[in-house]
Amino acid sequence: TGIRQTEEIVERIRLELEAYKIEYESGKFLNITASFGIAALRQSEGYEVCLKNADNALYKAKSLGRNKVCVG
């Protein structure tokens, strides 16, 4: 899967989570949000660099206010 297609899929997942409400007491609901960092695995860089890029993208998503998808 390409990075743009992955970003679209993860954004749909994020929106579904955001729309989902969990009732934890009668009439009280919990909203779920999530931040995601995604990165492309490039053969020239290896897994460690890919994971670091995804981790950096996740921290970027959180620093931008959370509940976001960022590409690293």
Short mmCIF file of N, CA and C in Angstrom, two decimals:
data_model
loop_
_atom_site.label_atom_id
_atom_site.label_comp_id
_atom_site.label_asym_id
_atom_site.label_seq_id
_atom_site.Cartn_x
_atom_site.Cartn_y
_atom_site.Cartn_z
N THR A 1 0.84 -1.17 0.00
CA THR A 1 0.00 0.00 0.00
C THR A 1 0.89 1.23 0.00
N GLY A 2 0.57 2.19 -0.82
CA GLY A 2 1.32 3.43 -0.86
C GLY A 2 1.01 4.30 0.35
N ILE A 3 1.85 5.28 0.59
CA ILE A 3 1.71 6.12 1.78
C ILE A 3 0.42 6.93 1.75
N ARG A 4 0.02 7.45 0.60
CA ARG A 4 -1.22 8.24 0.52
C ARG A 4 -2.45 7.37 0.75
N GLN A 5 -2.45 6.17 0.19
CA GLN A 5 -3.57 5.26 0.41
C GLN A 5 -3.62 4.85 1.88
N THR A 6 -2.48 4.61 2.47
CA THR A 6 -2.42 4.28 3.90
C THR A 6 -2.95 5.43 4.74
N GLU A 7 -2.57 6.64 4.39
CA GLU A 7 -3.06 7.82 5.11
C GLU A 7 -4.59 7.91 5.04
N GLU A 8 -5.15 7.65 3.86
CA GLU A 8 -6.61 7.68 3.70
C GLU A 8 -7.29 6.61 4.55
N ILE A 9 -6.73 5.41 4.57
CA ILE A 9 -7.31 4.32 5.36
C ILE A 9 -7.26 4.65 6.84
N VAL A 10 -6.12 5.12 7.30
CA VAL A 10 -5.96 5.44 8.73
C VAL A 10 -6.85 6.61 9.11
N GLU A 11 -7.03 7.58 8.22
CA GLU A 11 -7.94 8.69 8.50
C GLU A 11 -9.37 8.19 8.64
N ARG A 12 -9.78 7.25 7.82
CA ARG A 12 -11.14 6.68 7.96
C ARG A 12 -11.28 5.97 9.31
N ILE A 13 -10.26 5.25 9.72
CA ILE A 13 -10.28 4.58 11.03
C ILE A 13 -10.39 5.62 12.14
N ARG A 14 -9.60 6.70 12.03
CA ARG A 14 -9.64 7.75 13.05
C ARG A 14 -11.03 8.37 13.15
N LEU A 15 -11.66 8.63 12.01
CA LEU A 15 -13.00 9.21 12.01
C LEU A 15 -14.03 8.26 12.60
N GLU A 16 -13.91 6.97 12.32
CA GLU A 16 -14.82 5.98 12.91
C GLU A 16 -14.67 5.94 14.42
N LEU A 17 -13.44 5.97 14.91
CA LEU A 17 -13.21 5.99 16.35
C LEU A 17 -13.81 7.24 16.98
N GLU A 18 -13.61 8.38 16.32
CA GLU A 18 -14.11 9.64 16.84
C GLU A 18 -15.64 9.65 16.93
N ALA A 19 -16.30 9.00 15.99
CA ALA A 19 -17.76 8.96 15.96
C ALA A 19 -18.34 7.96 16.97
N TYR A 20 -17.53 7.02 17.41
CA TYR A 20 -17.99 5.97 18.31
C TYR A 20 -18.12 6.50 19.73
N LYS A 21 -19.24 6.27 20.36
CA LYS A 21 -19.49 6.71 21.73
C LYS A 21 -19.72 5.49 22.61
N ILE A 22 -19.07 5.46 23.74
CA ILE A 22 -19.23 4.37 24.69
C ILE A 22 -19.99 4.89 25.90
N GLU A 23 -21.11 4.26 26.20
CA GLU A 23 -21.86 4.64 27.39
C GLU A 23 -21.27 3.90 28.58
N TYR A 24 -20.78 4.64 29.57
CA TYR A 24 -20.16 4.01 30.73
C TYR A 24 -21.01 4.15 31.98
N GLU A 25 -21.94 5.06 32.00
CA GLU A 25 -22.96 5.16 33.03
C GLU A 25 -24.22 5.61 32.31
N SER A 26 -25.34 5.41 32.92
CA SER A 26 -26.59 5.78 32.28
C SER A 26 -26.56 7.26 31.87
N GLY A 27 -26.58 7.49 30.56
CA GLY A 27 -26.59 8.85 30.04
C GLY A 27 -25.23 9.52 29.93
N LYS A 28 -24.16 8.84 30.33
CA LYS A 28 -22.81 9.41 30.22
C LYS A 28 -22.04 8.65 29.15
N PHE A 29 -21.41 9.41 28.28
CA PHE A 29 -20.72 8.80 27.16
C PHE A 29 -19.25 9.20 27.14
N LEU A 30 -18.43 8.29 26.66
CA LEU A 30 -17.00 8.51 26.52
C LEU A 30 -16.68 8.65 25.04
N ASN A 31 -16.00 9.71 24.68
CA ASN A 31 -15.57 9.91 23.30
C ASN A 31 -14.17 9.31 23.15
N ILE A 32 -13.95 8.66 22.04
CA ILE A 32 -12.66 8.05 21.75
C ILE A 32 -11.99 8.82 20.63
N THR A 33 -10.74 9.18 20.84
CA THR A 33 -9.95 9.80 19.78
C THR A 33 -8.61 9.08 19.73
N ALA A 34 -7.92 9.25 18.62
CA ALA A 34 -6.61 8.60 18.46
C ALA A 34 -5.75 9.44 17.53
N SER A 35 -4.46 9.41 17.81
CA SER A 35 -3.47 10.02 16.92
C SER A 35 -2.67 8.90 16.29
N PHE A 36 -2.28 9.11 15.03
CA PHE A 36 -1.52 8.10 14.30
C PHE A 36 -0.33 8.74 13.61
N GLY A 37 0.77 8.03 13.62
CA GLY A 37 1.94 8.40 12.84
C GLY A 37 2.24 7.28 11.87
N ILE A 38 2.36 7.61 10.60
CA ILE A 38 2.64 6.58 9.59
C ILE A 38 3.88 7.00 8.80
N ALA A 39 4.56 6.00 8.28
CA ALA A 39 5.77 6.25 7.49
C ALA A 39 5.94 5.14 6.47
N ALA A 40 6.61 5.47 5.39
CA ALA A 40 6.90 4.49 4.34
C ALA A 40 8.18 3.74 4.69
N LEU A 41 8.17 2.46 4.42
CA LEU A 41 9.37 1.65 4.58
C LEU A 41 10.15 1.69 3.28
N ARG A 42 11.31 2.29 3.33
CA ARG A 42 12.19 2.38 2.16
C ARG A 42 13.33 1.40 2.35
N GLN A 43 13.58 0.57 1.36
CA GLN A 43 14.62 -0.45 1.47
C GLN A 43 15.97 0.15 1.80
N SER A 44 16.24 1.34 1.31
CA SER A 44 17.54 1.96 1.56
C SER A 44 17.73 2.40 3.00
N GLU A 45 16.62 2.50 3.77
CA GLU A 45 16.70 2.99 5.14
C GLU A 45 16.54 1.89 6.19
N GLY A 46 15.72 0.91 5.94
CA GLY A 46 15.50 -0.17 6.90
C GLY A 46 14.39 0.12 7.90
N TYR A 47 14.10 -0.91 8.71
CA TYR A 47 12.99 -0.87 9.65
C TYR A 47 13.18 0.17 10.76
N GLU A 48 14.39 0.28 11.26
CA GLU A 48 14.63 1.21 12.38
C GLU A 48 14.30 2.64 11.99
N VAL A 49 14.72 3.04 10.80
CA VAL A 49 14.45 4.40 10.33
C VAL A 49 12.95 4.58 10.10
N CYS A 50 12.30 3.58 9.54
CA CYS A 50 10.86 3.65 9.31
C CYS A 50 10.11 3.82 10.64
N LEU A 51 10.47 3.04 11.63
CA LEU A 51 9.82 3.15 12.94
C LEU A 51 10.08 4.51 13.57
N LYS A 52 11.27 5.01 13.44
CA LYS A 52 11.60 6.34 13.98
C LYS A 52 10.77 7.41 13.27
N ASN A 53 10.66 7.31 11.95
CA ASN A 53 9.85 8.27 11.19
C ASN A 53 8.38 8.22 11.61
N ALA A 54 7.85 7.02 11.80
CA ALA A 54 6.46 6.87 12.24
C ALA A 54 6.28 7.43 13.65
N ASP A 55 7.24 7.18 14.53
CA ASP A 55 7.20 7.70 15.90
C ASP A 55 7.24 9.22 15.89
N ASN A 56 8.12 9.80 15.08
CA ASN A 56 8.19 11.25 14.97
C ASN A 56 6.87 11.83 14.45
N ALA A 57 6.26 11.14 13.49
CA ALA A 57 4.97 11.59 12.95
C ALA A 57 3.89 11.52 14.02
N LEU A 58 3.93 10.50 14.87
CA LEU A 58 2.96 10.39 15.95
C LEU A 58 3.11 11.55 16.93
N TYR A 59 4.35 11.87 17.31
CA TYR A 59 4.57 13.00 18.21
C TYR A 59 4.13 14.31 17.57
N LYS A 60 4.31 14.44 16.27
CA LYS A 60 3.83 15.62 15.56
C LYS A 60 2.31 15.71 15.65
N ALA A 61 1.63 14.59 15.43
CA ALA A 61 0.16 14.57 15.51
C ALA A 61 -0.30 14.99 16.90
N LYS A 62 0.37 14.51 17.91
CA LYS A 62 0.00 14.88 19.28
C LYS A 62 0.28 16.35 19.55
N SER A 63 1.39 16.86 19.04
CA SER A 63 1.73 18.27 19.29
C SER A 63 0.80 19.22 18.54
N LEU A 64 0.17 18.74 17.48
CA LEU A 64 -0.77 19.57 16.72
C LEU A 64 -2.18 19.54 17.30
N GLY A 65 -2.34 18.92 18.45
CA GLY A 65 -3.64 18.93 19.10
C GLY A 65 -4.29 17.58 19.25
N ARG A 66 -3.59 16.53 18.89
CA ARG A 66 -4.09 15.15 19.00
C ARG A 66 -5.24 14.89 18.03
N ASN A 67 -5.67 13.62 17.99
CA ASN A 67 -6.76 13.20 17.11
C ASN A 67 -6.46 13.55 15.66
N LYS A 68 -5.26 13.20 15.21
CA LYS A 68 -4.82 13.51 13.85
C LYS A 68 -4.01 12.34 13.27
N VAL A 69 -3.83 12.39 11.97
CA VAL A 69 -2.95 11.46 11.26
C VAL A 69 -1.86 12.29 10.63
N CYS A 70 -0.60 11.93 10.92
CA CYS A 70 0.54 12.62 10.32
C CYS A 70 1.46 11.61 9.65
N VAL A 71 2.07 12.05 8.57
CA VAL A 71 2.99 11.21 7.81
C VAL A 71 4.42 11.64 8.13
N GLY A 72 5.27 10.63 8.38
CA GLY A 72 6.66 10.93 8.70
C GLY A 72 7.58 10.56 7.59
#
